[in-house]
Amino acid sequence: MSSDVGTRIRTLLLGLTTAAAAIALTGCATSAPADDASGTSSPSTSASAEPAVATVRIGAADVKLLDADGTELSALPYTSTADDLVAAYTDAFGAEPTEEAYPGHIEEQPGTDYAWEGFTLRVLESNASVPDQNLVNYVVTAAEVGDVAITAGADDVTVGSTVADVVPGPGSSADPVDIDGVPTRFHAADVHEIGGTDDYGNPLADYVSARVGPDGVVTELYALNHSFGV
């Protein structure tokens, strides 16, 4: 065998030996354990969806937004700004309101009506001569706006409810009055005494009224009414 052939054989054997050693070392090597994802990494937290408003309950002290379980999500005082109220109801109803000037009348200054179908938020202009006057009112002519129920008071009176016994608001009478030729009574759906009495000893109070037709069915909710015991 020539020296060149012998050299090539030795080189081949050396290469095979080196490869075998490398394979052996690889098989014996201990790999580091992978991190336990459940033990070392924090679970990703995504903000849960806000509960949807299911009911707008109009009270004599404030208006409460409730979820489907009746849990209070927020309370909107009558002293809230127009911007805050419009934002809250836009979010609750899922739609922007139409906006229209309210002309006012002899006992009420003008303002702006923000209306969703069957639900109107009325914000009056301030009057320096009547600094304590309430500037926020509600006029409701529907039992719901979309999927959101509109109710009044703890009994959840709605447009369309039948009121068997009309409870008059403070300072008012259960006797019917003629409105556009229709005998109408006004039921106090919620009352909030504000403290004090008038010269006759009658309590001063705010209340939510429900207009009741001759058939005993509520046709409109209105807030806020004020009674000065007269």
PDB file of C-alpha atoms in Angstrom:
ATOM      1  CA  MET A   1       0.000   0.000   0.000  1.00  0.00           C
ATOM      2  CA  SER A   2       1.443   3.333  -0.990  1.00  0.00           C
ATOM      3  CA  SER A   3       2.117   6.033   1.559  1.00  0.00           C
ATOM      4  CA  ASP A   4      -0.501   8.339  -0.049  1.00  0.00           C
ATOM      5  CA  VAL A   5      -3.232   5.730   0.343  1.00  0.00           C
ATOM      6  CA  GLY A   6      -2.249   5.118   3.958  1.00  0.00           C
ATOM      7  CA  THR A   7      -2.366   8.825   4.694  1.00  0.00           C
ATOM      8  CA  ARG A   8      -5.891   9.150   3.267  1.00  0.00           C
ATOM      9  CA  ILE A   9      -7.109   6.156   5.330  1.00  0.00           C
ATOM     10  CA  ARG A  10      -5.660   7.613   8.550  1.00  0.00           C
ATOM     11  CA  THR A  11      -7.293  10.972   7.823  1.00  0.00           C
ATOM     12  CA  LEU A  12     -10.686   9.313   7.222  1.00  0.00           C
ATOM     13  CA  LEU A  13     -10.456   7.289  10.437  1.00  0.00           C
ATOM     14  CA  LEU A  14      -9.506  10.400  12.417  1.00  0.00           C
ATOM     15  CA  GLY A  15     -12.553  12.256  11.054  1.00  0.00           C
ATOM     16  CA  LEU A  16     -14.905   9.415  11.950  1.00  0.00           C
ATOM     17  CA  THR A  17     -13.473   9.238  15.466  1.00  0.00           C
ATOM     18  CA  THR A  18     -13.911  12.985  15.999  1.00  0.00           C
ATOM     19  CA  ALA A  19     -17.544  12.881  14.774  1.00  0.00           C
ATOM     20  CA  ALA A  20     -18.365   9.958  17.057  1.00  0.00           C
ATOM     21  CA  ALA A  21     -16.898  11.783  20.037  1.00  0.00           C
ATOM     22  CA  ALA A  22     -18.952  14.865  19.267  1.00  0.00           C
ATOM     23  CA  ILE A  23     -22.128  12.790  19.066  1.00  0.00           C
ATOM     24  CA  ALA A  24     -21.350  11.142  22.382  1.00  0.00           C
ATOM     25  CA  LEU A  25     -20.759  14.469  24.097  1.00  0.00           C
ATOM     26  CA  THR A  26     -24.004  15.829  22.714  1.00  0.00           C
ATOM     27  CA  GLY A  27     -25.938  12.868  24.053  1.00  0.00           C
ATOM     28  CA  CYS A  28     -24.413  13.272  27.516  1.00  0.00           C
ATOM     29  CA  ALA A  29     -24.976  17.027  27.784  1.00  0.00           C
ATOM     30  CA  THR A  30     -27.690  18.114  30.222  1.00  0.00           C
ATOM     31  CA  SER A  31     -30.050  20.704  28.770  1.00  0.00           C
ATOM     32  CA  ALA A  32     -31.398  23.437  31.044  1.00  0.00           C
ATOM     33  CA  PRO A  33     -35.091  22.950  31.905  1.00  0.00           C
ATOM     34  CA  ALA A  34     -37.498  25.274  30.158  1.00  0.00           C
ATOM     35  CA  ASP A  35     -39.150  27.935  32.262  1.00  0.00           C
ATOM     36  CA  ASP A  36     -42.491  26.881  33.644  1.00  0.00           C
ATOM     37  CA  ALA A  37     -44.799  29.416  32.048  1.00  0.00           C
ATOM     38  CA  SER A  38     -47.433  28.894  34.688  1.00  0.00           C
ATOM     39  CA  GLY A  39     -44.975  29.514  37.490  1.00  0.00           C
ATOM     40  CA  THR A  40     -42.758  32.260  36.187  1.00  0.00           C
ATOM     41  CA  SER A  41     -44.889  34.372  33.860  1.00  0.00           C
ATOM     42  CA  SER A  42     -47.789  36.584  34.939  1.00  0.00           C
ATOM     43  CA  PRO A  43     -51.070  35.901  33.194  1.00  0.00           C
ATOM     44  CA  SER A  44     -52.087  38.623  30.802  1.00  0.00           C
ATOM     45  CA  THR A  45     -54.905  40.714  32.213  1.00  0.00           C
ATOM     46  CA  SER A  46     -57.291  42.430  29.878  1.00  0.00           C
ATOM     47  CA  ALA A  47     -59.763  44.967  31.196  1.00  0.00           C
ATOM     48  CA  SER A  48     -63.190  43.418  31.583  1.00  0.00           C
ATOM     49  CA  ALA A  49     -65.994  45.050  29.670  1.00  0.00           C
ATOM     50  CA  GLU A  50     -68.017  47.639  31.543  1.00  0.00           C
ATOM     51  CA  PRO A  51     -71.480  46.331  32.503  1.00  0.00           C
ATOM     52  CA  ALA A  52     -74.142  47.646  30.162  1.00  0.00           C
ATOM     53  CA  VAL A  53     -76.790  50.030  31.433  1.00  0.00           C
ATOM     54  CA  ALA A  54     -80.133  48.193  31.533  1.00  0.00           C
ATOM     55  CA  THR A  55     -82.263  50.757  33.381  1.00  0.00           C
ATOM     56  CA  VAL A  56     -82.319  54.518  33.826  1.00  0.00           C
ATOM     57  CA  ARG A  57     -84.243  55.112  37.062  1.00  0.00           C
ATOM     58  CA  ILE A  58     -85.358  58.710  37.506  1.00  0.00           C
ATOM     59  CA  GLY A  59     -85.632  59.723  41.145  1.00  0.00           C
ATOM     60  CA  ALA A  60     -86.384  62.952  42.945  1.00  0.00           C
ATOM     61  CA  ALA A  61     -82.844  63.163  44.350  1.00  0.00           C
ATOM     62  CA  ASP A  62     -80.865  61.905  41.349  1.00  0.00           C
ATOM     63  CA  VAL A  63     -80.990  59.574  38.355  1.00  0.00           C
ATOM     64  CA  LYS A  64     -79.448  56.132  38.729  1.00  0.00           C
ATOM     65  CA  LEU A  65     -77.998  53.959  35.981  1.00  0.00           C
ATOM     66  CA  LEU A  66     -78.474  50.261  36.773  1.00  0.00           C
ATOM     67  CA  ASP A  67     -77.205  47.065  35.190  1.00  0.00           C
ATOM     68  CA  ALA A  68     -79.326  44.016  34.370  1.00  0.00           C
ATOM     69  CA  ASP A  69     -79.046  42.767  37.974  1.00  0.00           C
ATOM     70  CA  GLY A  70     -80.227  46.084  39.390  1.00  0.00           C
ATOM     71  CA  THR A  71     -76.760  47.024  40.598  1.00  0.00           C
ATOM     72  CA  GLU A  72     -76.110  50.750  40.578  1.00  0.00           C
ATOM     73  CA  LEU A  73     -73.438  51.687  38.057  1.00  0.00           C
ATOM     74  CA  SER A  74     -73.577  55.426  38.661  1.00  0.00           C
ATOM     75  CA  ALA A  75     -75.780  58.203  40.013  1.00  0.00           C
ATOM     76  CA  LEU A  76     -76.317  61.455  38.131  1.00  0.00           C
ATOM     77  CA  PRO A  77     -77.236  64.419  40.358  1.00  0.00           C
ATOM     78  CA  TYR A  78     -79.506  67.171  39.087  1.00  0.00           C
ATOM     79  CA  THR A  79     -76.541  69.507  39.585  1.00  0.00           C
ATOM     80  CA  SER A  80     -74.511  67.701  36.894  1.00  0.00           C
ATOM     81  CA  THR A  81     -73.325  69.672  33.882  1.00  0.00           C
ATOM     82  CA  ALA A  82     -74.972  69.273  30.496  1.00  0.00           C
ATOM     83  CA  ASP A  83     -71.747  67.854  29.044  1.00  0.00           C
ATOM     84  CA  ASP A  84     -71.495  65.175  31.739  1.00  0.00           C
ATOM     85  CA  LEU A  85     -75.144  64.173  31.386  1.00  0.00           C
ATOM     86  CA  VAL A  86     -75.088  64.047  27.592  1.00  0.00           C
ATOM     87  CA  ALA A  87     -71.932  61.914  27.710  1.00  0.00           C
ATOM     88  CA  ALA A  88     -73.479  59.512  30.246  1.00  0.00           C
ATOM     89  CA  TYR A  89     -76.713  59.032  28.299  1.00  0.00           C
ATOM     90  CA  THR A  90     -74.939  58.789  24.954  1.00  0.00           C
ATOM     91  CA  ASP A  91     -72.890  55.947  26.399  1.00  0.00           C
ATOM     92  CA  ALA A  92     -75.953  54.307  27.985  1.00  0.00           C
ATOM     93  CA  PHE A  93     -78.158  54.517  24.892  1.00  0.00           C
ATOM     94  CA  GLY A  94     -75.384  53.968  22.360  1.00  0.00           C
ATOM     95  CA  ALA A  95     -76.385  56.981  20.272  1.00  0.00           C
ATOM     96  CA  GLU A  96     -75.938  60.740  20.146  1.00  0.00           C
ATOM     97  CA  PRO A  97     -78.986  62.897  20.934  1.00  0.00           C
ATOM     98  CA  THR A  98     -80.614  65.431  18.691  1.00  0.00           C
ATOM     99  CA  GLU A  99     -80.223  68.972  19.989  1.00  0.00           C
ATOM    100  CA  GLU A 100     -82.914  71.621  19.841  1.00  0.00           C
ATOM    101  CA  ALA A 101     -83.531  74.982  21.474  1.00  0.00           C
ATOM    102  CA  TYR A 102     -86.209  75.001  24.176  1.00  0.00           C
ATOM    103  CA  PRO A 103     -88.175  78.286  24.152  1.00  0.00           C
ATOM    104  CA  GLY A 104     -89.235  78.207  27.794  1.00  0.00           C
ATOM    105  CA  HIS A 105     -92.444  79.747  29.150  1.00  0.00           C
ATOM    106  CA  ILE A 106     -93.684  82.208  31.729  1.00  0.00           C
ATOM    107  CA  GLU A 107     -92.465  80.075  34.647  1.00  0.00           C
ATOM    108  CA  GLU A 108     -89.355  78.607  33.059  1.00  0.00           C
ATOM    109  CA  GLN A 109     -86.439  80.163  31.228  1.00  0.00           C
ATOM    110  CA  PRO A 110     -85.312  78.854  27.832  1.00  0.00           C
ATOM    111  CA  GLY A 111     -82.682  76.194  27.410  1.00  0.00           C
ATOM    112  CA  THR A 112     -81.660  73.224  25.289  1.00  0.00           C
ATOM    113  CA  ASP A 113     -83.376  69.881  24.725  1.00  0.00           C
ATOM    114  CA  TYR A 114     -81.107  66.861  24.177  1.00  0.00           C
ATOM    115  CA  ALA A 115     -83.438  64.179  22.869  1.00  0.00           C
ATOM    116  CA  TRP A 116     -83.267  60.471  22.273  1.00  0.00           C
ATOM    117  CA  GLU A 117     -86.463  58.836  21.057  1.00  0.00           C
ATOM    118  CA  GLY A 118     -88.889  59.032  23.990  1.00  0.00           C
ATOM    119  CA  PHE A 119     -86.342  60.557  26.405  1.00  0.00           C
ATOM    120  CA  THR A 120     -85.490  64.250  26.630  1.00  0.00           C
ATOM    121  CA  LEU A 121     -82.847  65.829  28.829  1.00  0.00           C
ATOM    122  CA  ARG A 122     -83.754  69.506  29.218  1.00  0.00           C
ATOM    123  CA  VAL A 123     -81.071  71.878  30.471  1.00  0.00           C
ATOM    124  CA  LEU A 124     -82.238  75.405  31.238  1.00  0.00           C
ATOM    125  CA  GLU A 125     -80.196  78.573  31.073  1.00  0.00           C
ATOM    126  CA  SER A 126     -79.151  79.884  34.461  1.00  0.00           C
ATOM    127  CA  ASN A 127     -81.103  82.755  35.928  1.00  0.00           C
ATOM    128  CA  ALA A 128     -79.211  85.071  38.253  1.00  0.00           C
ATOM    129  CA  SER A 129     -82.449  86.159  39.902  1.00  0.00           C
ATOM    130  CA  VAL A 130     -83.200  82.533  40.878  1.00  0.00           C
ATOM    131  CA  PRO A 131     -79.792  81.197  41.957  1.00  0.00           C
ATOM    132  CA  ASP A 132     -81.106  77.971  43.522  1.00  0.00           C
ATOM    133  CA  GLN A 133     -83.346  76.962  40.642  1.00  0.00           C
ATOM    134  CA  ASN A 134     -82.898  73.462  39.280  1.00  0.00           C
ATOM    135  CA  LEU A 135     -81.625  73.630  35.692  1.00  0.00           C
ATOM    136  CA  VAL A 136     -81.932  69.948  34.743  1.00  0.00           C
ATOM    137  CA  ASN A 137     -85.260  68.352  33.830  1.00  0.00           C
ATOM    138  CA  TYR A 138     -86.422  65.157  32.144  1.00  0.00           C
ATOM    139  CA  VAL A 139     -89.420  64.511  29.909  1.00  0.00           C
ATOM    140  CA  VAL A 140     -90.095  60.833  29.161  1.00  0.00           C
ATOM    141  CA  THR A 141     -92.739  59.556  26.750  1.00  0.00           C
ATOM    142  CA  ALA A 142     -91.521  55.979  26.185  1.00  0.00           C
ATOM    143  CA  ALA A 143     -90.961  52.964  28.412  1.00  0.00           C
ATOM    144  CA  GLU A 144     -87.520  52.340  26.939  1.00  0.00           C
ATOM    145  CA  VAL A 145     -84.842  53.759  24.707  1.00  0.00           C
ATOM    146  CA  GLY A 146     -83.528  50.892  22.627  1.00  0.00           C
ATOM    147  CA  ASP A 147     -82.855  48.133  25.147  1.00  0.00           C
ATOM    148  CA  VAL A 148     -82.662  50.489  28.136  1.00  0.00           C
ATOM    149  CA  ALA A 149     -85.736  50.714  30.381  1.00  0.00           C
ATOM    150  CA  ILE A 150     -86.760  54.156  31.660  1.00  0.00           C
ATOM    151  CA  THR A 151     -88.445  54.035  35.067  1.00  0.00           C
ATOM    152  CA  ALA A 152     -89.300  56.361  37.940  1.00  0.00           C
ATOM    153  CA  GLY A 153     -88.983  55.797  41.666  1.00  0.00           C
ATOM    154  CA  ALA A 154     -88.514  52.633  43.681  1.00  0.00           C
ATOM    155  CA  ASP A 155     -91.669  51.137  42.151  1.00  0.00           C
ATOM    156  CA  ASP A 156     -90.170  51.521  38.665  1.00  0.00           C
ATOM    157  CA  VAL A 157     -93.195  53.282  37.218  1.00  0.00           C
ATOM    158  CA  THR A 158     -92.932  53.489  33.427  1.00  0.00           C
ATOM    159  CA  VAL A 159     -94.850  55.010  30.569  1.00  0.00           C
ATOM    160  CA  GLY A 160     -97.585  52.439  29.984  1.00  0.00           C
ATOM    161  CA  SER A 161     -97.815  51.415  33.637  1.00  0.00           C
ATOM    162  CA  THR A 162    -101.276  51.257  35.171  1.00  0.00           C
ATOM    163  CA  VAL A 163    -101.514  53.300  38.346  1.00  0.00           C
ATOM    164  CA  ALA A 164    -104.472  52.099  40.369  1.00  0.00           C
ATOM    165  CA  ASP A 165    -104.119  54.609  43.197  1.00  0.00           C
ATOM    166  CA  VAL A 166    -102.818  57.999  42.184  1.00  0.00           C
ATOM    167  CA  VAL A 167    -100.651  59.436  44.946  1.00  0.00           C
ATOM    168  CA  PRO A 168    -100.571  63.193  44.373  1.00  0.00           C
ATOM    169  CA  GLY A 169     -97.314  65.067  44.664  1.00  0.00           C
ATOM    170  CA  PRO A 170     -96.701  67.359  47.637  1.00  0.00           C
ATOM    171  CA  GLY A 171     -98.945  70.382  47.478  1.00  0.00           C
ATOM    172  CA  SER A 172    -100.988  68.971  44.592  1.00  0.00           C
ATOM    173  CA  SER A 173    -104.353  67.245  44.330  1.00  0.00           C
ATOM    174  CA  ALA A 174    -105.481  63.873  43.041  1.00  0.00           C
ATOM    175  CA  ASP A 175    -108.414  65.564  41.335  1.00  0.00           C
ATOM    176  CA  PRO A 176    -108.109  65.446  37.538  1.00  0.00           C
ATOM    177  CA  VAL A 177    -107.281  68.571  35.556  1.00  0.00           C
ATOM    178  CA  ASP A 178    -108.179  69.217  31.951  1.00  0.00           C
ATOM    179  CA  ILE A 179    -105.195  69.072  29.588  1.00  0.00           C
ATOM    180  CA  ASP A 180    -106.087  69.430  25.924  1.00  0.00           C
ATOM    181  CA  GLY A 181    -109.557  68.142  26.720  1.00  0.00           C
ATOM    182  CA  VAL A 182    -108.278  65.050  28.534  1.00  0.00           C
ATOM    183  CA  PRO A 183    -108.917  64.574  32.285  1.00  0.00           C
ATOM    184  CA  THR A 184    -105.433  64.090  33.680  1.00  0.00           C
ATOM    185  CA  ARG A 185    -104.029  63.371  37.107  1.00  0.00           C
ATOM    186  CA  PHE A 186    -100.423  63.519  38.282  1.00  0.00           C
ATOM    187  CA  HIS A 187     -98.971  60.686  40.323  1.00  0.00           C
ATOM    188  CA  ALA A 188     -95.921  61.276  42.512  1.00  0.00           C
ATOM    189  CA  ALA A 189     -93.630  58.444  41.417  1.00  0.00           C
ATOM    190  CA  ASP A 190     -90.874  59.555  43.794  1.00  0.00           C
ATOM    191  CA  VAL A 191     -90.601  62.229  46.500  1.00  0.00           C
ATOM    192  CA  HIS A 192     -87.519  63.780  48.094  1.00  0.00           C
ATOM    193  CA  GLU A 193     -88.124  66.118  51.015  1.00  0.00           C
ATOM    194  CA  ILE A 194     -85.594  68.929  50.948  1.00  0.00           C
ATOM    195  CA  GLY A 195     -86.194  70.101  54.494  1.00  0.00           C
ATOM    196  CA  GLY A 196     -88.306  72.816  55.991  1.00  0.00           C
ATOM    197  CA  THR A 197     -91.956  73.679  55.709  1.00  0.00           C
ATOM    198  CA  ASP A 198     -93.995  76.530  54.328  1.00  0.00           C
ATOM    199  CA  ASP A 199     -96.165  78.936  56.297  1.00  0.00           C
ATOM    200  CA  TYR A 200     -98.889  76.283  56.431  1.00  0.00           C
ATOM    201  CA  GLY A 201     -96.658  73.532  57.775  1.00  0.00           C
ATOM    202  CA  ASN A 202     -96.467  71.656  54.479  1.00  0.00           C
ATOM    203  CA  PRO A 203     -93.092  70.023  53.724  1.00  0.00           C
ATOM    204  CA  LEU A 204     -90.904  71.393  50.979  1.00  0.00           C
ATOM    205  CA  ALA A 205     -90.080  68.646  48.497  1.00  0.00           C
ATOM    206  CA  ASP A 206     -88.988  67.691  45.000  1.00  0.00           C
ATOM    207  CA  TYR A 207     -90.798  64.929  43.171  1.00  0.00           C
ATOM    208  CA  VAL A 208     -91.071  62.997  39.932  1.00  0.00           C
ATOM    209  CA  SER A 209     -94.534  63.156  38.405  1.00  0.00           C
ATOM    210  CA  ALA A 210     -96.265  60.605  36.221  1.00  0.00           C
ATOM    211  CA  ARG A 211     -99.037  61.948  34.023  1.00  0.00           C
ATOM    212  CA  VAL A 212    -101.995  59.582  34.246  1.00  0.00           C
ATOM    213  CA  GLY A 213    -104.859  59.509  31.766  1.00  0.00           C
ATOM    214  CA  PRO A 214    -108.511  58.722  32.538  1.00  0.00           C
ATOM    215  CA  ASP A 215    -107.834  55.013  31.982  1.00  0.00           C
ATOM    216  CA  GLY A 216    -105.210  54.988  34.734  1.00  0.00           C
ATOM    217  CA  VAL A 217    -102.308  54.512  32.314  1.00  0.00           C
ATOM    218  CA  VAL A 218     -99.143  56.605  32.625  1.00  0.00           C
ATOM    219  CA  THR A 219     -98.488  58.630  29.473  1.00  0.00           C
ATOM    220  CA  GLU A 220     -95.495  60.716  30.569  1.00  0.00           C
ATOM    221  CA  LEU A 221     -92.861  61.014  33.275  1.00  0.00           C
ATOM    222  CA  TYR A 222     -91.552  64.432  34.257  1.00  0.00           C
ATOM    223  CA  ALA A 223     -88.796  65.521  36.606  1.00  0.00           C
ATOM    224  CA  LEU A 224     -88.008  67.568  38.445  1.00  0.00           C
ATOM    225  CA  ASN A 225     -91.122  69.039  40.040  1.00  0.00           C
ATOM    226  CA  HIS A 226     -90.802  71.358  43.004  1.00  0.00           C
ATOM    227  CA  SER A 227     -93.331  71.788  45.757  1.00  0.00           C
ATOM    228  CA  PHE A 228     -93.180  74.731  48.093  1.00  0.00           C
ATOM    229  CA  GLY A 229     -96.216  73.586  50.030  1.00  0.00           C
ATOM    230  CA  VAL A 230     -98.646  75.944  48.351  1.00  0.00           C
TER     231      VAL A 230
END
